[in-house]
Coordinates of N, CA and C in Angstrom, one line a residue:
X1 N -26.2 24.3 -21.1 CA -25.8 25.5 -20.6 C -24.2 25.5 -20.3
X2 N -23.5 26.6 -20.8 CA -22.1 26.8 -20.4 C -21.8 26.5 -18.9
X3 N -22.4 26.9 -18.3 CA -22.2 27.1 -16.8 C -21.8 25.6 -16.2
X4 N -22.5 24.5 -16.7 CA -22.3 22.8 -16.3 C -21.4 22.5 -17.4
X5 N -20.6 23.1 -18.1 CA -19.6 22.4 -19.3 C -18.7 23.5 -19.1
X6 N -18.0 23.7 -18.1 CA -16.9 24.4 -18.0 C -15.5 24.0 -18.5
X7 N -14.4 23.8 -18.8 CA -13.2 23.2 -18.9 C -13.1 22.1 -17.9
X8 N -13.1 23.0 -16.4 CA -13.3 22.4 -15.1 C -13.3 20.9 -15.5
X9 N -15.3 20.9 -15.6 CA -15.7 20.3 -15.3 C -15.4 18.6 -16.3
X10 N -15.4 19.7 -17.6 CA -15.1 18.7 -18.7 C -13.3 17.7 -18.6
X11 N -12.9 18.2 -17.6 CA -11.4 17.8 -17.1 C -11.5 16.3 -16.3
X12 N -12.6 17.0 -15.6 CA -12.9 16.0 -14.5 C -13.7 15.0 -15.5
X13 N -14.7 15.2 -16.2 CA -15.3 13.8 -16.7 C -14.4 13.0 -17.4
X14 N -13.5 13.8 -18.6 CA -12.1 12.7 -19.3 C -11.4 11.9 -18.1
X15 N -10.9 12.7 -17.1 CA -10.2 12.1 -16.2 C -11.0 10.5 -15.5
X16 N -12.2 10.7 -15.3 CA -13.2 9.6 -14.5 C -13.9 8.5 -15.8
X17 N -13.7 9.1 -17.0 CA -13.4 8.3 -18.5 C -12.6 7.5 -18.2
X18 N -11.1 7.9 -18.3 CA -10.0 7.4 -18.3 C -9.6 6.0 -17.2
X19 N -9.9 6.7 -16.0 CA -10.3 5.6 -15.3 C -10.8 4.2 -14.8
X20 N -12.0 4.4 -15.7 CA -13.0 3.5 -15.6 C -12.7 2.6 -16.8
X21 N -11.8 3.3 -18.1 CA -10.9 2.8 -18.9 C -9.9 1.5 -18.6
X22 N -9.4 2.2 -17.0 CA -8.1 1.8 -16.6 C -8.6 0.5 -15.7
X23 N -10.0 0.8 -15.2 CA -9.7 -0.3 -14.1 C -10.3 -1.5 -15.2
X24 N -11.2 -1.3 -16.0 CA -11.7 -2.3 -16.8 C -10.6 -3.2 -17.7
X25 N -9.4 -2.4 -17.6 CA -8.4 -3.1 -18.4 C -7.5 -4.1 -17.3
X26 N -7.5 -3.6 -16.3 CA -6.8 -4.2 -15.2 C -7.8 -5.0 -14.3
X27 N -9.2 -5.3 -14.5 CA -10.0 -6.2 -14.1 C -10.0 -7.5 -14.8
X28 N -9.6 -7.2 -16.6 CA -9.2 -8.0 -17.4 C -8.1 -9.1 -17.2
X29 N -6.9 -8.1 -16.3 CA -5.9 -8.6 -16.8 C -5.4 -9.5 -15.0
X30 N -6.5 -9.4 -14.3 CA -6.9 -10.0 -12.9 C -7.5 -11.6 -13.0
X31 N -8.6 -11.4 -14.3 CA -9.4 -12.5 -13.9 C -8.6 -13.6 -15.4
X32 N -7.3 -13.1 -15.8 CA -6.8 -13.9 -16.5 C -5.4 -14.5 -16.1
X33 N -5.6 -14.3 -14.4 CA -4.2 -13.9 -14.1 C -3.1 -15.6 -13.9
X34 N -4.2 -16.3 -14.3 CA -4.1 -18.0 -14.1 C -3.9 -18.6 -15.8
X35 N -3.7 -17.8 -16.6 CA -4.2 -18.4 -18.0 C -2.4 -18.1 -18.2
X36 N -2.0 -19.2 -18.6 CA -0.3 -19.0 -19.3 C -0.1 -18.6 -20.5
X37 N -1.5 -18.8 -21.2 CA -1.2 -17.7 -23.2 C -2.0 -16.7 -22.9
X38 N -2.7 -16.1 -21.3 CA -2.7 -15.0 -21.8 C -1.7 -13.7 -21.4
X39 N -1.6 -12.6 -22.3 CA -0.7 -11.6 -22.2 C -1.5 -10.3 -21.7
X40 N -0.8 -9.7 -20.4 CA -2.0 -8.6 -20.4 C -2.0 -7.3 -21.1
X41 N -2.8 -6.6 -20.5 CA -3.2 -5.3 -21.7 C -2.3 -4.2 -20.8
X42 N -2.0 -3.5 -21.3 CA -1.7 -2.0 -20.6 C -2.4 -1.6 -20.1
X43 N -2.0 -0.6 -19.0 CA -3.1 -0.2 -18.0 C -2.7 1.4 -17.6
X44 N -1.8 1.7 -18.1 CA -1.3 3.1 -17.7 C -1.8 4.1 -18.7
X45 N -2.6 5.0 -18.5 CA -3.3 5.3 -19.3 C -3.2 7.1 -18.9
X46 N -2.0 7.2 -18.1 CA -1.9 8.9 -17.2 C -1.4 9.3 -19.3
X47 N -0.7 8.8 -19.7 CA -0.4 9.1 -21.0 C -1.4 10.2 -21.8
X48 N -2.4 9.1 -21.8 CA -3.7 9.7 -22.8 C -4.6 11.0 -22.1
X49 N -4.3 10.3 -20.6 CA -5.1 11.5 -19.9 C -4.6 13.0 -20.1
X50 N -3.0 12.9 -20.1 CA -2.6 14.0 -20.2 C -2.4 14.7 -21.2
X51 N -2.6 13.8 -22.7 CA -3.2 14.2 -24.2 C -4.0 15.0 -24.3
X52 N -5.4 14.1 -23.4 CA -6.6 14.9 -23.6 C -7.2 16.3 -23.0
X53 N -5.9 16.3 -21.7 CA -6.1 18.1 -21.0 C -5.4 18.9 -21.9
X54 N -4.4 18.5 -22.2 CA -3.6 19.2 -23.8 C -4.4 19.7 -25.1
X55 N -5.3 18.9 -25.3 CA -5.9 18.9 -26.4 C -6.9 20.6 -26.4
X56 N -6.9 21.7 -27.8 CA -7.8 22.4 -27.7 C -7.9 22.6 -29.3
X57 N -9.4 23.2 -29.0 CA -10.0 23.2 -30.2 C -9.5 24.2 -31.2
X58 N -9.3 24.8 -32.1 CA -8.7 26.3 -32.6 C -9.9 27.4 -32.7
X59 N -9.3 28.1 -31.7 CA -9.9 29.3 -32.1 C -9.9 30.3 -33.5
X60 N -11.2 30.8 -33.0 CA -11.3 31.4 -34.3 C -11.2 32.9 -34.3
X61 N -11.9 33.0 -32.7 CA -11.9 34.7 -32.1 C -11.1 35.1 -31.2
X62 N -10.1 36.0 -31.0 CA -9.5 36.0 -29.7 C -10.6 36.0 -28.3
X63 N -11.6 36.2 -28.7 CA -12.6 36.5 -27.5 C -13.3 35.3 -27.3
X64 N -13.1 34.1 -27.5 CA -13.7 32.6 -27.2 C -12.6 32.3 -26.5
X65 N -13.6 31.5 -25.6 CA -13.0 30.5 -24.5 C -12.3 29.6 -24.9
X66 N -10.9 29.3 -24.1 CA -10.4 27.6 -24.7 C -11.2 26.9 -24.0
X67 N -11.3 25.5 -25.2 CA -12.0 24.4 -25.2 C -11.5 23.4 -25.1
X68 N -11.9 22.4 -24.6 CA -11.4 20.7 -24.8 C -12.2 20.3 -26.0
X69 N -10.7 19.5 -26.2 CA -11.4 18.5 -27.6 C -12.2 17.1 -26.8
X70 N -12.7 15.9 -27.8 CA -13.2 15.0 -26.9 C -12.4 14.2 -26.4
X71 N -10.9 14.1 -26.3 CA -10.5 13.1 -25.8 C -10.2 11.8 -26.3
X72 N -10.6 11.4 -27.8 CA -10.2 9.7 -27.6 C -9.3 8.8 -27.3
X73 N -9.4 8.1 -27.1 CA -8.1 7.3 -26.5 C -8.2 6.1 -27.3
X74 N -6.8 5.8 -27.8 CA -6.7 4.9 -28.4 C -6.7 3.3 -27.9
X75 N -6.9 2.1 -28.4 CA -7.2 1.1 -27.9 C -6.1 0.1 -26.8
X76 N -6.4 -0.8 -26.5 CA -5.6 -1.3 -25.5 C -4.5 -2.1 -25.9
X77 N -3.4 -2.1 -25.7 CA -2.4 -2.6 -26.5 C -2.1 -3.8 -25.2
X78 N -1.5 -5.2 -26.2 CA -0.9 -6.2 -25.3 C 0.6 -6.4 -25.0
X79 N 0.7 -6.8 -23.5 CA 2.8 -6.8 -23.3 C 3.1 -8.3 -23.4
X80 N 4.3 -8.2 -23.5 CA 4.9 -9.4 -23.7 C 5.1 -10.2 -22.3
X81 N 5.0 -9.5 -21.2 CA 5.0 -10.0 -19.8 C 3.8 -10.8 -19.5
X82 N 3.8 -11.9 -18.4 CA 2.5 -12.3 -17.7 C 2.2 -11.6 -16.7
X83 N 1.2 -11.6 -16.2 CA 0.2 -11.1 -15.4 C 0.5 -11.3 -14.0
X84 N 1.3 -9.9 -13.3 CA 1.6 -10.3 -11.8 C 0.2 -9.7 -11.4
X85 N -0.1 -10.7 -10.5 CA -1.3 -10.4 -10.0 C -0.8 -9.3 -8.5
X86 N -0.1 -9.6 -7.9 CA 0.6 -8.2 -7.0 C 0.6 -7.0 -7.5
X87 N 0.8 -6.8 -8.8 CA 0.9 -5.4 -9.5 C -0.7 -5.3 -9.5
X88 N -1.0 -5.6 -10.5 CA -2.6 -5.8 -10.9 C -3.7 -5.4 -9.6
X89 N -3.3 -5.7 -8.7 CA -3.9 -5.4 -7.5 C -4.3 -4.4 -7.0
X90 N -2.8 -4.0 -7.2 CA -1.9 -2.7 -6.5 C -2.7 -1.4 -7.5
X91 N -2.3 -1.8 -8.7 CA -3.0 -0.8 -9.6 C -4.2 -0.7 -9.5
X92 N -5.3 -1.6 -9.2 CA -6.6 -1.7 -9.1 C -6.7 -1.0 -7.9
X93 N -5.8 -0.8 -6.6 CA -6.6 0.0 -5.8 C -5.9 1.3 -5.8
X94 N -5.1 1.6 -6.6 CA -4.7 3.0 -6.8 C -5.6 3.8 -7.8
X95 N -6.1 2.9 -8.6 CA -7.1 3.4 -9.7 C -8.2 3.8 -9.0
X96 N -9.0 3.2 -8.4 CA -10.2 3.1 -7.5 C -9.9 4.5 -6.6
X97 N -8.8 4.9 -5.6 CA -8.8 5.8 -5.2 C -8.5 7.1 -5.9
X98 N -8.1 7.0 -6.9 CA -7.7 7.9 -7.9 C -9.3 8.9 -8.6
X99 N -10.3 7.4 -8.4 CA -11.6 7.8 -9.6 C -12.3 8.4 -8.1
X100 N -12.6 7.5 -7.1 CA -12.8 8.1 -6.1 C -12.7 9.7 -5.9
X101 N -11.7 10.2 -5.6 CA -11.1 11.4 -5.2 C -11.8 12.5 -6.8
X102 N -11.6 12.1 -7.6 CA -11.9 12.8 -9.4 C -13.3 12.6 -9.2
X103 N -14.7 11.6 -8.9 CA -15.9 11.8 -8.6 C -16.5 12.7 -7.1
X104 N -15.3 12.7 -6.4 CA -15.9 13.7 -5.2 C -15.6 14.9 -5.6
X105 N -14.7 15.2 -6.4 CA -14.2 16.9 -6.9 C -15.5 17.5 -7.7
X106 N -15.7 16.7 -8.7 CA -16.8 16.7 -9.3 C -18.1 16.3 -8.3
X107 N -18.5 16.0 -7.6 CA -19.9 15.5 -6.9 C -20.0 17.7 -6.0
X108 N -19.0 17.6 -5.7 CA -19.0 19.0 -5.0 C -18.7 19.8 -5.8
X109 N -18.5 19.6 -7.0 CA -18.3 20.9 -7.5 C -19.9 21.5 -8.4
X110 N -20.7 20.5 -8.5 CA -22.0 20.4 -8.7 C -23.0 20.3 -7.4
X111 N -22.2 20.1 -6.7 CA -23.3 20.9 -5.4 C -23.0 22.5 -5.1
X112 N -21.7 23.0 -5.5 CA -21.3 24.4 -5.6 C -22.0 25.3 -6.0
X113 N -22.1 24.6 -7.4 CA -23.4 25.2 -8.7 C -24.7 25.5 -8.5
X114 N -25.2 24.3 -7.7 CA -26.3 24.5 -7.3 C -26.9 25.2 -5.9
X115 N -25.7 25.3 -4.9 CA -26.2 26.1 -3.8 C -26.0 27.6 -4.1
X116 N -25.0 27.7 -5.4 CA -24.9 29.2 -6.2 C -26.0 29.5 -7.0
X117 N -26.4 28.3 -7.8 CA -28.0 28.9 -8.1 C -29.3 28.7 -7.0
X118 N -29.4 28.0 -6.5 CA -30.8 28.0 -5.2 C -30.4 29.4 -4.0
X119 N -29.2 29.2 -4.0 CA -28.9 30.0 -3.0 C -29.1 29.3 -1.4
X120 N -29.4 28.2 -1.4 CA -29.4 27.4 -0.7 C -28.6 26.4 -0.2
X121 N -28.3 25.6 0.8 CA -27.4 24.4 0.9 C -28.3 23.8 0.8
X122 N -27.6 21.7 0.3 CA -29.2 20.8 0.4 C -28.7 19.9 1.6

């Protein structure tokens, strides 16, 4: 149904993609933070996020809705730096509150929906 696939909503799932992207790469680059050949991965990923709200499909009608494309994001690239685990941290709990805050917009914006269709609170 249109109504659960709004732009909205589809904003908020790439965003909570992206994320879960971000911390999985910076989880990586935590539990390697002891290894001297390893190099960590990139973890900044506001780049791609902001690709993917960019991105729309071509219309064909002036009377269609803009659409999001799917978003892919290209793979994790390695730096030439070691792994401060103080950054790594830091990033991990900025991420976390970031996905946090993007799954509550979304958790209530689907409770919105549904006390608009029940007509009810739950």
């Amino acid at each position: 149904m249109k109504i659960f696939n709004t732009e909205k909503i589809q904003l908020f799932k790439k965003a909570l993609n992206v994320y879960d992207k971000q911390h999985k790469a910076i989880a990586q680059n935590v539990a390697h933070a002891h290894d001297n050949t390893y190099r960590p991965v990139k973890t900044d990923f506001s780049e791609q996020l902001q690709t993917a709200v960019a991105e729309k499909l071509k219309k064909t009608d002036p009377r269609h809705f803009n659409a999001r494309g799917p978003g892919e994001f290209p793979s994790l690239e390695k730096t030439r730096e070691r792994v401060d685990l103080n950054k790594e941290m830091g990033a991990l709990a900025e991420n976390q509150i970031r996905f946090d805050f993007v799954s509550r917009i979304l958790s209530r914006t689907y409770k919105s929906l549904n006390t608009s269709i029940t007509g009810r609170t739950t």
